[in-house]
Structure formats: structure tokens, C-alpha cells
Coordinates of C-alpha atoms and ligand atoms in Angstrom, one line a residue:
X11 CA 146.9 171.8 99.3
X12 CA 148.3 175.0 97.7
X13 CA 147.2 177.2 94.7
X14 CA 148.7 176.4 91.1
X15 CA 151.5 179.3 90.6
X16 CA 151.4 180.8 86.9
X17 CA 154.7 177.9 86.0
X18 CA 152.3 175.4 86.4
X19 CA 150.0 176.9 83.7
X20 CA 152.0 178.2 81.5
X21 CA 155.6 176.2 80.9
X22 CA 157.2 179.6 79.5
X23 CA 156.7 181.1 82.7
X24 CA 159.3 179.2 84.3
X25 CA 162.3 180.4 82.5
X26 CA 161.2 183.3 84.8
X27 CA 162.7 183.8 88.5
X28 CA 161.6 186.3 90.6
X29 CA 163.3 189.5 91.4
X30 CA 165.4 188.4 94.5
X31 CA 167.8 191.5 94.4
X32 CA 167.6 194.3 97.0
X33 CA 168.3 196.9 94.8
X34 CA 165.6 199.5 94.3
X35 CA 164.1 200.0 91.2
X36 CA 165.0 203.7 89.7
X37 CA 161.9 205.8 89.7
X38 CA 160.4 207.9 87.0
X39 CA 161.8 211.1 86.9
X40 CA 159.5 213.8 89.2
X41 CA 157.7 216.4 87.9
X42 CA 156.3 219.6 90.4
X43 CA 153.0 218.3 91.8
X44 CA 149.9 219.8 90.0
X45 CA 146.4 218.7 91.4
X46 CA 145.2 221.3 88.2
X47 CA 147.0 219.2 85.8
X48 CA 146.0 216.2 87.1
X49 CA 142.3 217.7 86.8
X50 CA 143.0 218.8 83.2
X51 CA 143.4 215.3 82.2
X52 CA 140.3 213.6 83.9
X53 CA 136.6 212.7 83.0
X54 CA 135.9 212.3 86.7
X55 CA 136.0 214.6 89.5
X56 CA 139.6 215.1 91.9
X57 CA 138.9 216.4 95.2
X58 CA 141.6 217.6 98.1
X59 CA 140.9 217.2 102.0
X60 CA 137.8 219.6 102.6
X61 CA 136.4 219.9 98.6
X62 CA 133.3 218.6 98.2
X63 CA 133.9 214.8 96.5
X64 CA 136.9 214.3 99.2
X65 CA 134.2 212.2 101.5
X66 CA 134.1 209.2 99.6
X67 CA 137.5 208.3 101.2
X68 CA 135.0 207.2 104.1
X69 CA 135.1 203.7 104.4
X70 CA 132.5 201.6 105.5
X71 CA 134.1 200.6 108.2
X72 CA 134.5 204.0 110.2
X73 CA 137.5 202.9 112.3
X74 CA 140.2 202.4 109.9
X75 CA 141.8 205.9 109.0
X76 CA 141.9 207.0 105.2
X77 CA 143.3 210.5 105.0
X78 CA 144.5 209.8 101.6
X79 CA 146.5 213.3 99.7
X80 CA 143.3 213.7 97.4
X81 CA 140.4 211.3 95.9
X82 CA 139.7 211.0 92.6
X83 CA 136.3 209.6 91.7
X84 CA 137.5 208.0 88.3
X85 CA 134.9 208.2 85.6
X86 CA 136.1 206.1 83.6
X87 CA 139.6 203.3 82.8
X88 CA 141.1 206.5 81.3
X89 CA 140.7 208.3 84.6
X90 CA 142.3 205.4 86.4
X91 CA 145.3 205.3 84.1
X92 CA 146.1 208.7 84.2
X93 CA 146.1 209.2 88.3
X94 CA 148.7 206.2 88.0
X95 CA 150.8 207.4 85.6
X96 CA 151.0 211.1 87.4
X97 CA 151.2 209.3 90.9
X98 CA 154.3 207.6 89.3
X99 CA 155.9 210.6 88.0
X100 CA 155.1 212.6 91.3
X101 CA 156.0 209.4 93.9
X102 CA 153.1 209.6 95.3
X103 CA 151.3 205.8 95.7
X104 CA 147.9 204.9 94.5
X105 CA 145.3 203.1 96.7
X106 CA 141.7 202.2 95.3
X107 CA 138.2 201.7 97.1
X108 CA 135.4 201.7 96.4
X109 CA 132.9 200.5 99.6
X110 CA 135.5 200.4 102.5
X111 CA 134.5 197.1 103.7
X112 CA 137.8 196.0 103.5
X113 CA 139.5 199.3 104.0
X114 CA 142.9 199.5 105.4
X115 CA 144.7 202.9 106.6
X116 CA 145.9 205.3 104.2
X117 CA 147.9 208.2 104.5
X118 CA 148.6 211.7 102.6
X119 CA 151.8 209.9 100.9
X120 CA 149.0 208.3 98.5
X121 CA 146.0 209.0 96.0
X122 CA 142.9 207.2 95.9
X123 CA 141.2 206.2 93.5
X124 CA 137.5 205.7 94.0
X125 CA 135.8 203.5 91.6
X126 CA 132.3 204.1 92.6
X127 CA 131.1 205.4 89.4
X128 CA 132.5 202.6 87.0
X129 CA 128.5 200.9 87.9
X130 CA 128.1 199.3 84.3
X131 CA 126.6 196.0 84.5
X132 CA 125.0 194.0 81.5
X133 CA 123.9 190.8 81.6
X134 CA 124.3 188.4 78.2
X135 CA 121.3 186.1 79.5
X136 CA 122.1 183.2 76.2
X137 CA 125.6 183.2 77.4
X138 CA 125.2 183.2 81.4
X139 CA 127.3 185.8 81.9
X140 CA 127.4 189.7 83.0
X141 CA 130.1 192.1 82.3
X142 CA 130.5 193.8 85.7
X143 CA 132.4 197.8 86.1
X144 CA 134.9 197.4 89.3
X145 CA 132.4 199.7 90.9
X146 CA 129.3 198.0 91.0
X147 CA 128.0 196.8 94.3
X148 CA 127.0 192.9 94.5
X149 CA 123.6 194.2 95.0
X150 CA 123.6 196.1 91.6
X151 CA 124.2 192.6 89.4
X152 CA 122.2 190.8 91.7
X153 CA 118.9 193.3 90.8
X154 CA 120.5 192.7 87.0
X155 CA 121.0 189.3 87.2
X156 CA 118.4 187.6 89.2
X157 CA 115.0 188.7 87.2
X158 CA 116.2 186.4 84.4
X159 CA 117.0 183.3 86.8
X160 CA 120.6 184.0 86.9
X161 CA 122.7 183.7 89.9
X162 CA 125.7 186.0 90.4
X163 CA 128.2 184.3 93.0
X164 CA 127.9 187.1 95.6
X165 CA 129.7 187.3 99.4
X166 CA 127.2 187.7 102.8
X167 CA 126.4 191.2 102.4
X168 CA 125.4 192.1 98.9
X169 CA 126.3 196.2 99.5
X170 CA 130.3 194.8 99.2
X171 CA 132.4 195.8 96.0
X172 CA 132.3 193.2 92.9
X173 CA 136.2 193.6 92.3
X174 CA 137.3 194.4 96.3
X175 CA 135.7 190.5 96.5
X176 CA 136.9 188.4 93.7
X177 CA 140.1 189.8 94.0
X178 CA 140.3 188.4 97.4
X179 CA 138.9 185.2 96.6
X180 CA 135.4 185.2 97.5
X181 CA 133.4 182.8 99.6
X182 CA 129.8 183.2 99.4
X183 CA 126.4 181.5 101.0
X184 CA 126.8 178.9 98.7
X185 CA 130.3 178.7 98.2
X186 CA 130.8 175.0 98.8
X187 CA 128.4 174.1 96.1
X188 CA 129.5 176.6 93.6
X189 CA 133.4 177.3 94.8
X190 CA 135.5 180.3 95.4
X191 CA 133.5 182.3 93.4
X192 CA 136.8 184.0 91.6
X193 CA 137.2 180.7 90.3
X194 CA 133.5 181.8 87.9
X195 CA 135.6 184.8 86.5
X196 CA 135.9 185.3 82.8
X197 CA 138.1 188.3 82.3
X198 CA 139.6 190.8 84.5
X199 CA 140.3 194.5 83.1
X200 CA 142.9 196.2 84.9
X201 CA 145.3 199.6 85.4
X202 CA 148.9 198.0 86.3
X203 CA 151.6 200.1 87.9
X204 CA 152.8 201.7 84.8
X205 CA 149.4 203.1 84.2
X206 CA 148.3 201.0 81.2
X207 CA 145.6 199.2 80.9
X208 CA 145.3 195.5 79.7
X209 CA 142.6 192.8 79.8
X210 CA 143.7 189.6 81.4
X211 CA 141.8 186.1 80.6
X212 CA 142.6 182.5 80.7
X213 CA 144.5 183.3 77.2
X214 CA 145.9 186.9 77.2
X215 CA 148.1 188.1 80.4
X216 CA 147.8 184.7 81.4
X217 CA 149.7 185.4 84.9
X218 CA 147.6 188.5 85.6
X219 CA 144.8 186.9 85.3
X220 CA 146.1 184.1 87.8
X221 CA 147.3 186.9 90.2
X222 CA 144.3 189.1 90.3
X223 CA 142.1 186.8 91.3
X224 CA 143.5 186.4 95.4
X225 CA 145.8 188.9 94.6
X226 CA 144.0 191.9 95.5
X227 CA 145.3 195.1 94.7
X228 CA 148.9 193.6 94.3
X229 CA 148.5 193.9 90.2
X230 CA 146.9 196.7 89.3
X231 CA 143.6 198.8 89.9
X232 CA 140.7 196.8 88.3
X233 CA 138.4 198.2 85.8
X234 CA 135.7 195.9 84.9
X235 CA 135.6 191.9 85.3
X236 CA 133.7 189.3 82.9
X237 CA 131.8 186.9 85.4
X238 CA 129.6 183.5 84.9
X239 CA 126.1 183.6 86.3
X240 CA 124.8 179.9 87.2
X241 CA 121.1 179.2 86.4
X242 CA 119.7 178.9 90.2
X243 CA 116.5 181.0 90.4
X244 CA 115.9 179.4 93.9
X245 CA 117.2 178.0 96.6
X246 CA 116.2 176.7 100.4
X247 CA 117.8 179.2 103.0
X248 CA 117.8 180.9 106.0
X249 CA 118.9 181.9 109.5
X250 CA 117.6 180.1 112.4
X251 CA 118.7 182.5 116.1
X252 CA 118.6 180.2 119.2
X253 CA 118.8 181.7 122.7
X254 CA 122.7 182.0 123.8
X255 CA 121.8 179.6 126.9
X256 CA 121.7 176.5 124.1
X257 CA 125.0 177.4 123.1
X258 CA 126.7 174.4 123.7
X259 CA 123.9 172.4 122.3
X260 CA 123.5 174.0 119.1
X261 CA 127.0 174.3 118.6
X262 CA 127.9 171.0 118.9
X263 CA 124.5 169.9 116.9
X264 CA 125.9 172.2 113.9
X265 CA 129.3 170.7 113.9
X266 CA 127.6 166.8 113.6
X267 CA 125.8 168.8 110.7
X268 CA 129.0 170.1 109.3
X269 CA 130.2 166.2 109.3
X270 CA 127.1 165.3 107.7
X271 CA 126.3 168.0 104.8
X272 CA 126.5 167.3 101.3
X273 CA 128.0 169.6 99.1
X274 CA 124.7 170.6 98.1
X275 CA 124.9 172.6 101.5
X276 CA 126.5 175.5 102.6
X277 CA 126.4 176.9 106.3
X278 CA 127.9 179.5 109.0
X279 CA 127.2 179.4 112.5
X280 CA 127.4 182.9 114.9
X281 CA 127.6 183.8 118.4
X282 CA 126.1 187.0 118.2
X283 CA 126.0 189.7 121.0
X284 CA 123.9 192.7 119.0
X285 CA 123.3 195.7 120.3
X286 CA 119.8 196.6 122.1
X287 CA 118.3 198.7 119.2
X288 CA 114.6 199.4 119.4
X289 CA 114.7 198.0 115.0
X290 CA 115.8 194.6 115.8
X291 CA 113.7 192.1 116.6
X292 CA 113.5 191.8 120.8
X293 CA 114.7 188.2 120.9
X294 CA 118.1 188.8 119.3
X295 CA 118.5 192.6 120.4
X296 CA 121.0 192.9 123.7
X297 CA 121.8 189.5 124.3
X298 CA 123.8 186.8 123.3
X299 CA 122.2 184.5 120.7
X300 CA 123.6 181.7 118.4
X301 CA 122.9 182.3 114.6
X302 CA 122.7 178.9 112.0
X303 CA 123.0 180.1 108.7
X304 CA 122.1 177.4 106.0
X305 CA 121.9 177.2 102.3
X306 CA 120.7 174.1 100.2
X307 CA 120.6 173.6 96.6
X308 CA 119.2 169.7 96.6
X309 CA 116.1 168.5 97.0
X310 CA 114.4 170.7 100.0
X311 CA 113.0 167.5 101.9
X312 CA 116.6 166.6 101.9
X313 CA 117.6 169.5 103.8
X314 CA 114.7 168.9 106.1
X315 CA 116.2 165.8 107.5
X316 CA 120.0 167.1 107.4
X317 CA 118.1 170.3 110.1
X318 CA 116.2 167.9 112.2
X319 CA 118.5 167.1 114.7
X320 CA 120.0 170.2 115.3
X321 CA 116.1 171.9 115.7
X322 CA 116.2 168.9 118.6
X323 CA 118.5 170.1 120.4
X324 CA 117.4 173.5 120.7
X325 CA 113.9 175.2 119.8
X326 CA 115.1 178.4 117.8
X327 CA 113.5 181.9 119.2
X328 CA 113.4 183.4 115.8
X329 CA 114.2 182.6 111.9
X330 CA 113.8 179.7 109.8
X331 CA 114.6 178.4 107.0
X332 CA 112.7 177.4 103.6
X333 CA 112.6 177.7 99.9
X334 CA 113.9 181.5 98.9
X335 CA 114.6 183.5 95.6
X336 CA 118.0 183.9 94.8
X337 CA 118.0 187.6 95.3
X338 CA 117.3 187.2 98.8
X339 CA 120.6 185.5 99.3
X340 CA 121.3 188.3 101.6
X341 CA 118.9 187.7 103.8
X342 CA 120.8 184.4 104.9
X343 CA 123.7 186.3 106.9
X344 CA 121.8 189.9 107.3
X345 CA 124.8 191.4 107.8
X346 CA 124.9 195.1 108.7
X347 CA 124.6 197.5 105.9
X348 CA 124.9 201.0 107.4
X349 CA 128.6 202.2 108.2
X350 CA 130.0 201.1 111.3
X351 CA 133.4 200.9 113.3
X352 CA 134.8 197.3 113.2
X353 CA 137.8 194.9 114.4
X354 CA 137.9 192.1 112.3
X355 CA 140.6 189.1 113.3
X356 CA 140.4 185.8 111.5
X357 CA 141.6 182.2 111.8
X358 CA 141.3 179.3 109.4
X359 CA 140.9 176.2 110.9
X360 CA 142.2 172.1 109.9
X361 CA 139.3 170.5 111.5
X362 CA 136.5 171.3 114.3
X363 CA 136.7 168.5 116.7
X364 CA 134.1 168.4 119.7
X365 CA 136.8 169.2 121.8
X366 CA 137.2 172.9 119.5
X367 CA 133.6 173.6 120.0
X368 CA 133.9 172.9 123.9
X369 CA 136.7 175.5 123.6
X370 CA 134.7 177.7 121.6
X371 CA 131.7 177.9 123.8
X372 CA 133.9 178.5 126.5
X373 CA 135.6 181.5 124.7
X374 CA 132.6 183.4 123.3
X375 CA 129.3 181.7 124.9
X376 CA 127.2 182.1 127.8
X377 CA 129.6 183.9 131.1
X378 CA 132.5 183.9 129.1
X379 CA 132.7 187.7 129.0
X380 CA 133.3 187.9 125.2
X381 CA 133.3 191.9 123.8
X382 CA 132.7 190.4 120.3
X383 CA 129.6 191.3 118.2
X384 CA 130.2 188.6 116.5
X385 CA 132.1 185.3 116.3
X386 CA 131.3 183.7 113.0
X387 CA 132.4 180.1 111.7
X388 CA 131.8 179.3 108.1
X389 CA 132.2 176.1 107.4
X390 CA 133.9 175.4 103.8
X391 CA 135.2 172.3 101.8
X392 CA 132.8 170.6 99.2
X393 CA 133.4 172.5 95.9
X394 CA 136.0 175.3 97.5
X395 CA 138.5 172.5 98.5
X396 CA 138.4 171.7 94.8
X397 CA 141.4 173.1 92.3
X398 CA 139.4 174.9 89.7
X399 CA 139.4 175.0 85.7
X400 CA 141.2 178.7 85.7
X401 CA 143.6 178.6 88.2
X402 CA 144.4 181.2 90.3
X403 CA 146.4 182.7 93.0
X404 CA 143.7 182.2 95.9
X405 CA 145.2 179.9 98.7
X406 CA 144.1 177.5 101.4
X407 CA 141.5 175.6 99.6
X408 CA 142.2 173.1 102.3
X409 CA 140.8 174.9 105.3
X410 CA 137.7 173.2 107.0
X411 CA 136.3 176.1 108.5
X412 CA 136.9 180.2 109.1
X413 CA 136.7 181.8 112.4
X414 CA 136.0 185.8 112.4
X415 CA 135.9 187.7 115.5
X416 CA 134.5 190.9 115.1
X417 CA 133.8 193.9 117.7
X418 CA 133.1 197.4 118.1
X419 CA 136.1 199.1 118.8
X420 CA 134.4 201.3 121.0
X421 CA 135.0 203.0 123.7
X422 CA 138.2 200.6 124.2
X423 CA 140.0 199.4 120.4
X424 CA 142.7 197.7 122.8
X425 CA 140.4 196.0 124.7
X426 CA 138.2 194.8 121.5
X427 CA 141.5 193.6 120.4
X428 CA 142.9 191.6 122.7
X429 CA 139.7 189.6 123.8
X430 CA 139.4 189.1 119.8
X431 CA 142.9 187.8 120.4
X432 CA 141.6 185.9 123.1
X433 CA 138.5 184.1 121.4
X434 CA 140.7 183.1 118.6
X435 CA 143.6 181.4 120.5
X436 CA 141.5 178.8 122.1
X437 CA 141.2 177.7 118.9
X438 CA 145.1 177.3 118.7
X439 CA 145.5 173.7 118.5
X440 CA 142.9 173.5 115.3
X441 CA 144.4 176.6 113.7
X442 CA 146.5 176.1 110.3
X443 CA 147.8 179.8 111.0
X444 CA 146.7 181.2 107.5
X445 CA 143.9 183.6 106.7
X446 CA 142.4 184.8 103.3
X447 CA 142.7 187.6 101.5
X448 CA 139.2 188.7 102.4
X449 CA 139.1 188.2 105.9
X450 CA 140.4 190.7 108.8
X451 CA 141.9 193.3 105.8
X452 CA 145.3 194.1 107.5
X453 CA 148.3 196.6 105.5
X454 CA 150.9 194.3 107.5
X455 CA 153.0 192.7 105.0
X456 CA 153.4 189.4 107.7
X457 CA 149.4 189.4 107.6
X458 CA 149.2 189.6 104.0
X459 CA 151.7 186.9 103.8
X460 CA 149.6 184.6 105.7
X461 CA 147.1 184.5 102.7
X462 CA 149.6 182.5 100.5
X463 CA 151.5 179.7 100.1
X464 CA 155.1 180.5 99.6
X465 CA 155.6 179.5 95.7
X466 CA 152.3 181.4 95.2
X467 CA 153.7 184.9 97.5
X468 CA 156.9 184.1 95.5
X469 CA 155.2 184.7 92.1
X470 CA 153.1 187.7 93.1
X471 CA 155.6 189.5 94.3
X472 CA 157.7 188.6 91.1
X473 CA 154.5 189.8 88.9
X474 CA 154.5 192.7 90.9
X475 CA 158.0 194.0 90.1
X476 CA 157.2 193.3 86.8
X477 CA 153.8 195.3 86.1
X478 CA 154.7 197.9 89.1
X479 CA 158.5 198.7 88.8
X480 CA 158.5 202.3 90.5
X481 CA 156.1 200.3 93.2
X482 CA 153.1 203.3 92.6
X483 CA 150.4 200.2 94.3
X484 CA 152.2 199.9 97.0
X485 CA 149.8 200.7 99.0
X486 CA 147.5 198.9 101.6
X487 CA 146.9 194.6 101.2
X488 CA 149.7 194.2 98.5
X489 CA 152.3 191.6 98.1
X490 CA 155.8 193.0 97.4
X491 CA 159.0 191.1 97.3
X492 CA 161.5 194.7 97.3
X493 CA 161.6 197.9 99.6
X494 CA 160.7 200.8 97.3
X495 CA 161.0 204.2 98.6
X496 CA 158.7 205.4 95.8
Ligands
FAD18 C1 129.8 192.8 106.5 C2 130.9 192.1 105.7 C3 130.6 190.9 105.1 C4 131.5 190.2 104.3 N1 131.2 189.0 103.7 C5 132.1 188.4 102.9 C6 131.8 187.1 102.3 O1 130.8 186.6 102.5 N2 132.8 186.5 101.6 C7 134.0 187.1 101.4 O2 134.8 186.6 100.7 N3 134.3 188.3 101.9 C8 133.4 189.0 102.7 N4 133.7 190.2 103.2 C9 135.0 190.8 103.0 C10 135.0 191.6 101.7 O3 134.8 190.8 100.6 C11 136.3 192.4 101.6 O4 136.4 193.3 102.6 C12 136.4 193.1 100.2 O5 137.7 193.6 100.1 C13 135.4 194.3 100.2 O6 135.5 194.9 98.9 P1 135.0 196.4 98.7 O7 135.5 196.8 97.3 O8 133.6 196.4 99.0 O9 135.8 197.1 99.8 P2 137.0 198.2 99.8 O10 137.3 198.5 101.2 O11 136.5 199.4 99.0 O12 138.2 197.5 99.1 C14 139.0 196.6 99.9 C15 140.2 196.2 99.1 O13 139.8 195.5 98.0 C16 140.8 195.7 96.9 N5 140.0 196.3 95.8 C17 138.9 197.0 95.9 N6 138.6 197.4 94.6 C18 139.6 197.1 93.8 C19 139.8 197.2 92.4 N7 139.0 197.9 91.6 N8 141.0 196.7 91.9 C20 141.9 196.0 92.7 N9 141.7 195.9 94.0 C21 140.5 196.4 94.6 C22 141.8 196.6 97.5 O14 142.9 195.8 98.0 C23 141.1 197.3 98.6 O15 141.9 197.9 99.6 C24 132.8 190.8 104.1 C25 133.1 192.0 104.7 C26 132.1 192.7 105.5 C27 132.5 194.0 106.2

């Protein structure tokens, strides 16, 4: 299955071809570089290596380097237009960020733009729906959202970015009862590469609004984003940890329950080797456990029956799993929230066969000598696998199941590395050899390929030429069909 290109929605469109030629676009003529200037023009605050504002280039995830030539914390869409349109006249690039979850590296040949303090949220509760800056935090329209009964379609970890995740897609703890939830989006605002700013919905900028939702940052720097909220105040959920010894048990008990779950049903399964700190609990601290994260929007007796005969193979050692209020949706994965230094390589899989989850214990389980903190396998399908109302430019919809590898690249990033490599080619003979947007955030254009079908890489590269001639987003996770030199 592939995603539905921008021809397919709009039959104007396909007059269009994409830019095939090599030759490089002229760039805007240059003008001596002036941080003052710059300064003069913005609400927000612009700080250079060592001045005080310059540490929000930190990512979240401490390993990637981001040394970008200066940070600007952009106040407002203004701010964000204006560091475009002077990166463009000074060819200098333009990278945005706002948590560094998903950070990639970034050099001094680029400006960032840091959208931390576009926070607005507000929630039209008649309408189900919140109007959400690019800045705020999932967390931030959850604690909006939620004390009205109103779900907002969030990823694991609530402290990620609202626009870093929809414009990657988004696959959340419910995501195959609800969908990709990019697919809930109303509107996107958004800066494109010549520095103007344009709202894009399933009626104006018809082909942005297809593109930035799997695109990324391929399109433009994102300003605010319309969003549906579904009324689920509640919901049965959980985490249930079994010793790492029942690996092969539980494993192969969660993929029957895989074959088995409605699409009321969403769940993940994690070989986790945690580290032995004195503030998590004893049974899952410094040993390798297996985590079965569920999530069930049907009837709860229902659910009970769909768990019982993976609780026989294997008596859990913590966790459980019961009726929950929406806003605790993070407590379902518990991912990390404090900074840390990850590796992050990912695998999409056609099908999980017995024969895969013998492979997989064998790979990351008990004496296999796996230097992963984690190996995580979300199981999808059910409402993802379905082509949704407002297309967009998110691809694989047909994948059965994700496989993330992450470790601590520390003291030894090669080593981290090449066991990830490892763990993920015993999987080989499942793998579809794609990835998503989201997942394992790599600057390699071959990895960002990956992400797409060819008809839907071919279009966002041709929308790219058109909205960023002088190529000032080049920069990080984007699709580009031409070398620019800047
Ligand atoms: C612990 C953890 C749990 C996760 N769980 C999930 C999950 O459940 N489901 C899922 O789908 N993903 C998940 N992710 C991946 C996450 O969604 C991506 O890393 C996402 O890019 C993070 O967005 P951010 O803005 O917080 O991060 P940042 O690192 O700040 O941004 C990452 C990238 O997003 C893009 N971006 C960010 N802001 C904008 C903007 N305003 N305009 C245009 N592009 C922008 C850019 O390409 C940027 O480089 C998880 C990641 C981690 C580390």
C-alpha cells in the first residue's frame, strides 16, 4: 500500500512534473552577515555560541551534536519568517527544534530556530478541537484537553513536540483504534523556504497540507496546527514487566495476542535491560525484563479475556493493567523523560511469524548478550493500515509491526551500533526495508528516503523546489530532489 500523492487529490496537480533538472537554483543575492540586524527585526531572543539563550540547541537526546551558527528562540510566526528570509539572503540554512527527541546533527553552516515559546494551546470543547502553537509539548494539550473528556492523539512519551510528531506521522498508544494521528489534523500553519507564511488545510495549499503531515521539516518551519480531539475520557491500559527468563514465553504469547486483537486494541512489547538506579522499582532495575504494553477502548471484560492467556504463560513481576484516565496515557510506555544519550535504529516489519519471535529472543533475550536498553515492537494495523479522509504524505500504512533498537551510546557508540545492527538483522527475512519518519531520526538522505514510497518522495521533493527554491531547509530529515550549494 502506498500514500495518495497530491495528483491523486487534486487533478490540477498533475499537469505538474517535478523538477528533474540538475541545475542549481540561483540564490538570493548575499548581503554581509549581521546577527544585530537580524536582532533588530525580532520579538524573540537570538543567541550566539556562549550567550545566554544559546543552550536550547541541547537536544534531548545528548548524543547527537547541534552546534548550530546561532539559536533564535522565535517569539512569534513573525520571528520565524524573518530568520528565513535573512538565512536566505546570507546562505546560511535554517533547522528547527524544539525538544530534540528527534534531533539530528547540525552544524555552524545553519540557524536554528527554536520554537519553544510558540506554547499557545486552546481548546474549542463544542467543536472537539484545540488549536495547538508548534511549540507546545504533548503534555501541555493533554493538561488542556483531558479535563473536559477530550482526547488529544499523543505519541509514548507526552514531553515530545506537537509538530516534530505529526509531521512525522505519529503513532500513538492507541494508534490502531484512532489511526496515524496526522491523519486527525485540521490545519497546519507554516514558514516555507521563501520566508512566508501560509496556512495549509484540506482546501487552501492543498499539497502542503498533504506534504507536511510525513514530511517533516521538508516544507517549511511549522507554526501552529488545528487538531481533532476524540471524546475518550477513559480507557483500560497498562504495562505488565515479566522476568526476562519467560522471554520466549511471553513473547510468543503476545504475538498469538497480536493475531487475536481487535482494533479496539493497541499494544507494544519491550525487552528491556534498564539501568540499576536506586528510583526504579527493584524488579525491573539492572536486569533484563520483558514489557507488554496494552491499550483497549471496548468493553474492559473484553480485554480481560484477550490478556488471559498471555498472564498464563508467565506470572508478571510488576504492572498491570486496568481502567485509566486518558491523561495517564503516558504511563502506558513510561518512557524516559530526563535527557539522555540515545542510538535509535528501526525496522518495519511484513509479518511476525513464530519463527521471527524465535529469532528475536535469540537476538535480544536471555544470554544473547544484547547492549540494547531497549528493543521495542509495536504492533500496528487496525485503523493505521487504513487510507484516511485527508490524505497525506505519511507512508507504509501496510507495515504489521515496528522494531526499535535503542542503546546508550556509552562508553562504546560503535559498539551500541553494530549490536543494534545486529538485533535488527535477524529480523531480515520479515523486514519490508522501510522505516518512518519518526523512528531512528537520521540527516542521511538514503535513510530519509526509506520513509516513502517513490511517487510520494517524487512529490516532496518537487514541493520542495517549489516552496524552498534557494534550498534555506535544507537542513537535517528533509527530502530534496536537487544539490544546492546554498
Ligand atoms: C522517548 C521517545 C518516545 C517516542 N515515542 C513516539 C511515539 O510514540 N510515536 C511516534 O510517532 N514517535 C515517537 N517518538 C519519535 C518522535 O515523535 C520524533 O522524534 C519527533 O520528531 C520528536 O519531535 P520533537 O519536536 O519533540 O523533537 P525535535 O528533535 O525538536 O524535532 C525533530 C524533528 O521534527 C521536525 N520538527 C520539529 N518541529 C518542527 C516544526 N515546528 N516544523 C517542522 N518540522 C518540525 C524537524 O524535522 C526536527 O528535526 C519518540 C521519541 C522518543 C525519544
Amino acid at each position: 500500500m502506498t500514500s495518495t500523492t497530491p495528483s491523486q487529490e487534486d487533478p490540477a496537480m498533475t499537469a505538474q512534473t517535478p523538477a528533474t533538472t540538475d541545475a542549481p537554483s540561483v540564490p538570493a543575492a548575499r548581503t554581509p552577515l549581521s546577527w544585530d540586524a537580524l536582532r533588530g527585526r525580532l520579538t524573540g531572543r537570538l543567541a550566539l555560541p556562549g550567550q545566554p539563550g544559546y543552550e536550547l540547541a541541547i537536544p534531548w537526546n545528548v548524543a547527537v551534536p547541534v552546534q548550530p551558527q546561532a539559536v533564535v528562540a522565535a517569539a512569534d510566526a513573525e520571528d520565524v519568517a524573518a530568520v528565513v528570509r535573512f538565512a536566505r539572503s546570507h546562505g546560511l540554512t535554517v533547522a528547527v527544534q524544539r525538544t530534540g527527541h528527534g534531533a539530528v546533527p547540525l552544524d555552524a553552516s545553519s540557524v536554528m530556530v527554536h520554537t519553544g515559546a510558540l506554547d499557545e494551546v486552546s481548546v474549542d470543547v463544542e467543536g472537539r478541537w484545540a488549536r495547538v502553537g508548534a511549540g507546545a509539548t504533548w503534555q501541555q494539550v493533554l493538561d488542556a484537553a483531558t479535563p473536559h473528556g477530550l482526547a488529544p492523539l499523543c505519541g509514548s512519551a507526552p514531553g515530545i513536540g506537537v509538530a516534530g510528531f505529526l509531521t512525522g506521522g505519529g503513532l500513538g498508544p492507541i494508534a490502531r483504534s484512532v489511526g496515524v494521528s496526522s491523519d486527525h489534523v485540521r490545519a497546519v500553519e507554516v514558514v516555507t523556504g521563501e520566508g512566508r507564511l501560509r496556512r495549509a488545510t484540506p482546501t487552501e495549499h492543498r499539497e502542503l497540507f498533504w506534504g507536511l503531515r510525513g514530511g517533516k521539516g521538508t516544507l517549511g518551519v511549522v507554526t501552529a496546527v488545528e487538531i481533532d480531539l476524540l471524546p475518550i475520557a477513559e480507557l483500560v491500559g497498562g504495562c505488565l514487566w515479566f522476568d526476562g527468563a519467560d522471554a520466549a514465553a511471553v513473547t510468543e504469547a503476545w504475538r498469538r495476542l497480536c493475531e487475536a486483537l481487535p482494533e479496539e486494541g493497541t499494544t507494544s512489547l519491550a525487552f528491556a535491560q534498564l539501568p540499576p538506579l536506586p528510583q526504579l522499582p527493584p524488579q525491573i532495575a539492572g536486569r533484563l525484563t520483558v514489557a507488554v504494553r496494552f491499550a483497549w477502548l471496548g468493553e474492559p471484560a473484553h480485554a480481560e479475556e484477550l490478556l488471559a492467556p498471555l498472564l498464563a504463560a508467565a506470572t508478571p513481576v510488576l504492572g498491570g493493567v486496568g481502567p485509566m484516565p486518558y491523561s495517564a496515557i503516558g504511563s502506558i510506555h513510561a518512557d524516559p523523560v530526563d535527557p539522555m544519550p540515545v542510538h535509535e535504529q528501526v525496522s518495519l516489519l511484513r509479518e511476525l511469524p513464530a519463527e521471527a519471535v524465535s529469532a528475536l529472543v535469540a537476538a535480544a533475550g536471555p544470554g544473547s548478550g544484547s547492549l540494547q536498553t531497549i528493543v521495542e515492537v509495536r504492533h500496528l494495523g487496525g485503523a493505521v493500515a487504513r487510507e484516511p479522509q485527508r490524505r497525506s504524505a505519511f507512508c507504509h500504512r501496510d507495515t504489521a509491526f515496528t522494531v526499535l533498537a535503542i542503546g546508550v551510546p556509552v562508553p562504546d557508540p560503535g559498539a551500541v551500533a553494530a549490536d543494534a545492527s545486529r538485533v535488527l538483522a535477524s529480523l531480515a527475512p520479515w523486514t519490508t526495508g522501510a522505516r518512518f519518519p519518526n523512528f531512528g531520526a537520521s540527516a542521511d538522505p538514503a535513510e530519509v528516503a526509506r520513509a516513502y514510497d517513490p511517487e510520494t518522495l517524487r512529490w516532496l521533493g518537487m514541493l520542495a523546489e517549489q516552496y524552498d527554491p534557494a534550498g534555506v531547509l535544507r537542513v537535517g530529515a528533509v527530502v530534496r530532489t536537487q544539490a544546492h550549494t546554498g
